[in-house]
Amino acid sequence: MDKKTISRDGTELAYARAGQGPAVILVSGAMSTGGTVAPLSGLLAHRFTVLWYDRRGRGGSGDTAPFAVEREVEDLAALIEAAGGEASLYGISSGGALVLEAAARGLPVRRVAVYETPFALDEEEARGRAEYSEHLTEALAQGRRGDAVELFLRLTGLAEEMIQRARQSPMWAGMEALAPTLAYDDAVMAGGRLPRERLASVGVPVLAVAGGDSPRWLREATRAVAEAVPQGTYRTLEGQTHMVDPNVLAPVLAEFFDQ
């Protein structure tokens, strides 16, 4: 990230910029930095001015306590200002919840695209999210960052054997470094339930995309987003999972943002 901007509360945000044309800002999900969405930027830069950034508390960006979802929305406002005062937004996973909230709050956003924002649609899923939030808060309060990461990985459905392998891998230290930001994504998800009333206030076109090989509940949650917003479209990418191939996703986003 070679550029810096300052959010309303004074937090320094690291971002990168490429291309020319209408502005598009890429927003990563939990346990990730701007580098996660960087490959997508190169596939869009021939038609758009693309910005991607490290969300607060991650990578090259700073952080300011106490955290509130409003601060992350203000971060996006600062990025939009850096982009020229208006932008379309793309968010993956919990990053999708953040860009939808930004649009609902009336930021100068043209269009919003999300990929598999993992909202809960039934009571069992909602109870599981509530338990996750409780245990995550406890683990982070006690400084048990590794346990917090494990909780998140279990929430994603990763098998215990894979979790224990991850603990022994070189990448684990980096994951523990990001662990405190799991609370930020948990707050952005606001309990995990699909926020139908909030989504109904989004006044811009929304494209909700899911992978055809992703779990059924993720596809249903994505479709529900499209149905909850006034101007929503649902799309499935055959053969894709939550780890979507940027080469498959980019043309779909370009077509939508170019309208």
Tab-separated table of C-alpha atoms in Angstrom:
chain	number	residue	atom	x	y	z
A	1	MET	CA	0.000	0.000	0.000
A	2	ASP	CA	1.727	3.161	-1.182
A	3	LYS	CA	-0.880	5.792	-0.301
A	4	LYS	CA	-2.352	7.129	2.932
A	5	THR	CA	-5.560	8.893	3.881
A	6	ILE	CA	-6.939	9.958	7.242
A	7	SER	CA	-10.325	8.891	8.598
A	8	ARG	CA	-12.559	11.223	10.579
A	9	ASP	CA	-11.222	10.029	13.963
A	10	GLY	CA	-7.607	10.544	12.887
A	11	THR	CA	-6.844	6.923	11.991
A	12	GLU	CA	-4.367	6.584	9.135
A	13	LEU	CA	-5.499	4.213	6.393
A	14	ALA	CA	-3.130	2.578	3.923
A	15	TYR	CA	-4.465	2.090	0.408
A	16	ALA	CA	-3.414	1.552	-3.180
A	17	ARG	CA	-4.836	2.885	-6.420
A	18	ALA	CA	-4.682	1.790	-10.037
A	19	GLY	CA	-6.354	2.446	-13.374
A	20	GLN	CA	-8.591	5.152	-14.797
A	21	GLY	CA	-12.318	5.634	-15.062
A	22	PRO	CA	-15.216	5.545	-12.571
A	23	ALA	CA	-14.056	4.762	-9.050
A	24	VAL	CA	-14.496	1.313	-7.481
A	25	ILE	CA	-13.396	0.507	-3.911
A	26	LEU	CA	-12.669	-3.113	-2.936
A	27	VAL	CA	-13.329	-4.192	0.660
A	28	SER	CA	-11.923	-7.375	2.199
A	29	GLY	CA	-13.565	-9.639	4.770
A	30	ALA	CA	-12.468	-11.120	8.095
A	31	MET	CA	-8.892	-12.298	8.719
A	32	SER	CA	-7.622	-10.486	5.645
A	33	THR	CA	-5.945	-7.307	4.467
A	34	GLY	CA	-6.239	-5.312	1.287
A	35	GLY	CA	-3.820	-7.749	-0.284
A	36	THR	CA	-6.620	-10.313	-0.397
A	37	VAL	CA	-8.565	-8.304	-2.967
A	38	ALA	CA	-5.511	-6.887	-4.766
A	39	PRO	CA	-5.595	-9.545	-7.549
A	40	LEU	CA	-9.086	-8.365	-8.441
A	41	SER	CA	-7.886	-4.787	-8.810
A	42	GLY	CA	-5.603	-5.609	-11.706
A	43	LEU	CA	-8.485	-7.181	-13.605
A	44	LEU	CA	-10.658	-4.080	-13.216
A	45	ALA	CA	-8.096	-1.299	-13.622
A	46	HIS	CA	-8.423	-1.185	-17.413
A	47	ARG	CA	-11.971	0.201	-17.033
A	48	PHE	CA	-12.058	1.738	-13.553
A	49	THR	CA	-10.053	3.665	-11.015
A	50	VAL	CA	-9.691	0.922	-8.408
A	51	LEU	CA	-8.830	1.511	-4.759
A	52	TRP	CA	-8.154	-1.221	-2.199
A	53	TYR	CA	-7.077	-0.727	1.386
A	54	ASP	CA	-6.137	-2.266	4.699
A	55	ARG	CA	-9.137	-1.948	6.978
A	56	ARG	CA	-8.336	-0.393	10.367
A	57	GLY	CA	-6.227	-2.558	12.642
A	58	ARG	CA	-4.751	-4.474	9.707
A	59	GLY	CA	-1.629	-4.320	7.575
A	60	GLY	CA	-0.356	-0.794	7.101
A	61	SER	CA	-3.409	0.951	8.569
A	62	GLY	CA	-3.655	2.309	12.078
A	63	ASP	CA	-6.370	1.859	14.675
A	64	THR	CA	-8.079	4.027	17.257
A	65	ALA	CA	-10.025	2.810	20.283
A	66	PRO	CA	-12.840	2.374	20.991
A	67	PHE	CA	-14.050	0.550	17.904
A	68	ALA	CA	-17.494	1.189	16.426
A	69	VAL	CA	-19.008	0.213	13.099
A	70	GLU	CA	-19.468	3.930	12.435
A	71	ARG	CA	-15.677	4.291	12.357
A	72	GLU	CA	-15.378	1.730	9.548
A	73	VAL	CA	-18.099	3.556	7.625
A	74	GLU	CA	-16.140	6.774	8.118
A	75	ASP	CA	-13.077	4.958	6.795
A	76	LEU	CA	-14.977	4.189	3.607
A	77	ALA	CA	-16.104	7.803	3.417
A	78	ALA	CA	-12.436	8.860	3.521
A	79	LEU	CA	-11.595	6.405	0.746
A	80	ILE	CA	-14.500	7.661	-1.355
A	81	GLU	CA	-13.245	11.219	-0.901
A	82	ALA	CA	-9.765	10.101	-1.976
A	83	ALA	CA	-11.345	8.474	-5.022
A	84	GLY	CA	-12.936	11.741	-6.115
A	85	GLY	CA	-16.106	12.021	-4.059
A	86	GLU	CA	-18.159	9.129	-5.430
A	87	ALA	CA	-17.504	5.418	-5.920
A	88	SER	CA	-19.025	2.006	-6.384
A	89	LEU	CA	-18.240	-0.521	-3.660
A	90	TYR	CA	-17.443	-4.227	-3.673
A	91	GLY	CA	-17.235	-6.271	-0.474
A	92	ILE	CA	-16.562	-9.947	0.068
A	93	SER	CA	-17.980	-11.905	3.016
A	94	SER	CA	-18.281	-9.627	6.082
A	95	GLY	CA	-16.835	-6.858	3.926
A	96	GLY	CA	-20.114	-7.101	2.049
A	97	ALA	CA	-22.007	-6.261	5.225
A	98	LEU	CA	-19.802	-3.193	5.628
A	99	VAL	CA	-20.412	-1.835	2.126
A	100	LEU	CA	-24.162	-2.439	2.453
A	101	GLU	CA	-24.144	-0.507	5.739
A	102	ALA	CA	-22.203	2.314	4.087
A	103	ALA	CA	-24.818	2.519	1.340
A	104	ALA	CA	-27.656	2.418	3.892
A	105	ARG	CA	-26.046	5.359	5.716
A	106	GLY	CA	-26.168	7.441	2.559
A	107	LEU	CA	-22.527	7.643	1.551
A	108	PRO	CA	-22.008	8.868	-2.050
A	109	VAL	CA	-22.131	5.379	-3.567
A	110	ARG	CA	-23.204	4.605	-7.143
A	111	ARG	CA	-23.526	0.834	-6.973
A	112	VAL	CA	-22.780	-1.975	-4.524
A	113	ALA	CA	-21.675	-5.535	-5.235
A	114	VAL	CA	-21.253	-8.200	-2.550
A	115	TYR	CA	-19.948	-11.746	-2.619
A	116	GLU	CA	-21.414	-14.261	-0.157
A	117	THR	CA	-22.134	-12.056	2.835
A	118	PRO	CA	-22.785	-14.765	5.470
A	119	PHE	CA	-26.028	-13.622	7.078
A	120	ALA	CA	-28.059	-16.090	9.138
A	121	LEU	CA	-31.537	-16.906	7.872
A	122	ASP	CA	-32.826	-19.297	10.545
A	123	GLU	CA	-32.851	-19.596	14.314
A	124	GLU	CA	-30.230	-22.335	14.502
A	125	GLU	CA	-27.749	-20.286	12.502
A	126	ALA	CA	-28.521	-17.210	14.605
A	127	ARG	CA	-27.904	-19.131	17.849
A	128	GLY	CA	-24.581	-20.339	16.490
A	129	ARG	CA	-23.558	-16.759	15.697
A	130	ALA	CA	-24.547	-15.600	19.175
A	131	GLU	CA	-22.410	-18.326	20.768
A	132	TYR	CA	-19.510	-17.410	18.502
A	133	SER	CA	-19.779	-13.742	19.504
A	134	GLU	CA	-19.829	-14.623	23.192
A	135	HIS	CA	-16.820	-16.948	23.025
A	136	LEU	CA	-14.900	-14.571	20.741
A	137	THR	CA	-15.379	-11.660	23.130
A	138	GLU	CA	-14.169	-13.806	26.023
A	139	ALA	CA	-11.107	-15.117	24.183
A	140	LEU	CA	-9.994	-11.663	23.043
A	141	ALA	CA	-10.581	-10.151	26.501
A	142	GLN	CA	-8.259	-12.815	27.934
A	143	GLY	CA	-5.629	-12.300	25.258
A	144	ARG	CA	-6.157	-15.771	23.782
A	145	ARG	CA	-5.670	-14.737	20.176
A	146	GLY	CA	-5.012	-18.263	18.939
A	147	ASP	CA	-8.279	-19.468	20.440
A	148	ALA	CA	-10.083	-16.546	18.793
A	149	VAL	CA	-8.715	-17.578	15.407
A	150	GLU	CA	-9.792	-21.166	16.041
A	151	LEU	CA	-13.315	-19.997	16.845
A	152	PHE	CA	-13.475	-18.142	13.554
A	153	LEU	CA	-12.134	-21.068	11.556
A	154	ARG	CA	-14.730	-23.361	13.133
A	155	LEU	CA	-17.418	-20.848	12.249
A	156	THR	CA	-16.361	-21.094	8.611
A	157	GLY	CA	-16.757	-24.867	8.766
A	158	LEU	CA	-13.083	-25.785	8.616
A	159	ALA	CA	-12.413	-29.294	9.914
A	160	GLU	CA	-10.616	-29.684	13.254
A	161	GLU	CA	-7.714	-31.489	11.610
A	162	MET	CA	-7.198	-28.561	9.254
A	163	ILE	CA	-7.402	-26.086	12.125
A	164	GLN	CA	-4.672	-27.901	14.033
A	165	ARG	CA	-2.520	-28.025	10.903
A	166	ALA	CA	-3.003	-24.290	10.508
A	167	ARG	CA	-1.824	-23.766	14.087
A	168	GLN	CA	1.481	-25.415	13.180
A	169	SER	CA	1.919	-23.501	9.947
A	170	PRO	CA	4.096	-20.405	9.338
A	171	MET	CA	0.969	-18.343	8.587
A	172	TRP	CA	-0.444	-18.759	12.118
A	173	ALA	CA	1.477	-15.809	13.587
A	174	GLY	CA	-0.019	-13.516	10.986
A	175	MET	CA	-3.477	-14.854	11.721
A	176	GLU	CA	-3.038	-14.205	15.439
A	177	ALA	CA	-1.938	-10.649	14.630
A	178	LEU	CA	-5.277	-10.077	12.909
A	179	ALA	CA	-7.316	-11.776	15.642
A	180	PRO	CA	-8.458	-8.546	17.390
A	181	THR	CA	-10.131	-7.430	14.155
A	182	LEU	CA	-12.411	-10.472	14.291
A	183	ALA	CA	-14.397	-8.439	16.821
A	184	TYR	CA	-14.700	-5.668	14.231
A	185	ASP	CA	-16.163	-8.014	11.633
A	186	ASP	CA	-18.442	-9.516	14.255
A	187	ALA	CA	-19.742	-6.021	15.023
A	188	VAL	CA	-20.219	-5.260	11.326
A	189	MET	CA	-22.296	-8.430	11.003
A	190	ALA	CA	-24.474	-7.138	13.892
A	191	GLY	CA	-25.353	-10.533	15.300
A	192	GLY	CA	-25.353	-12.250	11.947
A	193	ARG	CA	-29.065	-12.057	11.169
A	194	LEU	CA	-30.136	-10.740	7.769
A	195	PRO	CA	-30.946	-7.050	8.476
A	196	ARG	CA	-34.024	-6.847	6.243
A	197	GLU	CA	-35.210	-3.431	7.416
A	198	ARG	CA	-31.728	-1.957	7.083
A	199	LEU	CA	-31.270	-3.411	3.613
A	200	ALA	CA	-34.633	-2.019	2.551
A	201	SER	CA	-33.142	1.459	3.005
A	202	VAL	CA	-30.323	0.905	0.490
A	203	GLY	CA	-31.136	3.260	-2.352
A	204	VAL	CA	-28.655	2.105	-5.012
A	205	PRO	CA	-28.484	-0.968	-7.264
A	206	VAL	CA	-27.011	-4.019	-5.524
A	207	LEU	CA	-25.524	-7.128	-7.135
A	208	ALA	CA	-25.317	-10.124	-4.784
A	209	VAL	CA	-23.083	-12.918	-6.090
A	210	ALA	CA	-22.583	-16.469	-4.805
A	211	GLY	CA	-20.530	-19.457	-5.895
A	212	GLY	CA	-22.428	-22.372	-7.362
A	213	ASP	CA	-20.294	-24.819	-5.366
A	214	SER	CA	-20.645	-22.935	-2.075
A	215	PRO	CA	-22.837	-24.348	0.710
A	216	ARG	CA	-26.552	-23.968	0.120
A	217	TRP	CA	-27.007	-21.694	3.132
A	218	LEU	CA	-24.473	-19.209	1.752
A	219	ARG	CA	-26.223	-19.142	-1.613
A	220	GLU	CA	-29.579	-18.652	0.091
A	221	ALA	CA	-28.186	-15.866	2.268
A	222	THR	CA	-26.802	-14.133	-0.809
A	223	ARG	CA	-30.105	-14.417	-2.645
A	224	ALA	CA	-31.849	-13.003	0.430
A	225	VAL	CA	-29.674	-9.886	0.250
A	226	ALA	CA	-30.745	-9.312	-3.346
A	227	GLU	CA	-34.383	-9.763	-2.387
A	228	ALA	CA	-34.177	-7.461	0.647
A	229	VAL	CA	-32.823	-4.387	-1.170
A	230	PRO	CA	-35.141	-2.405	-3.465
A	231	GLN	CA	-32.872	-2.719	-6.515
A	232	GLY	CA	-31.239	-6.112	-6.063
A	233	THR	CA	-29.954	-8.707	-8.513
A	234	TYR	CA	-28.769	-12.199	-7.601
A	235	ARG	CA	-26.169	-14.067	-9.621
A	236	THR	CA	-24.485	-17.456	-9.252
A	237	LEU	CA	-20.995	-18.215	-10.572
A	238	GLU	CA	-20.888	-21.881	-11.493
A	239	GLY	CA	-17.965	-23.868	-10.125
A	240	GLN	CA	-17.005	-21.193	-7.597
A	241	THR	CA	-16.765	-21.359	-3.798
A	242	HIS	CA	-16.208	-18.735	-1.095
A	243	MET	CA	-12.609	-18.570	-2.362
A	244	VAL	CA	-13.785	-17.083	-5.640
A	245	ASP	CA	-11.446	-16.909	-8.651
A	246	PRO	CA	-10.844	-13.216	-9.467
A	247	ASN	CA	-10.699	-14.062	-13.174
A	248	VAL	CA	-14.262	-15.369	-13.001
A	249	LEU	CA	-15.618	-12.620	-10.775
A	250	ALA	CA	-14.016	-9.584	-12.454
A	251	PRO	CA	-16.049	-9.627	-15.696
A	252	VAL	CA	-19.290	-9.858	-13.714
A	253	LEU	CA	-18.331	-6.905	-11.538
A	254	ALA	CA	-17.141	-4.881	-14.531
A	255	GLU	CA	-20.427	-5.385	-16.344
A	256	PHE	CA	-22.404	-4.305	-13.280
A	257	PHE	CA	-20.274	-1.292	-12.372
A	258	ASP	CA	-20.215	-0.096	-15.985
A	259	GLN	CA	-23.982	0.393	-16.092
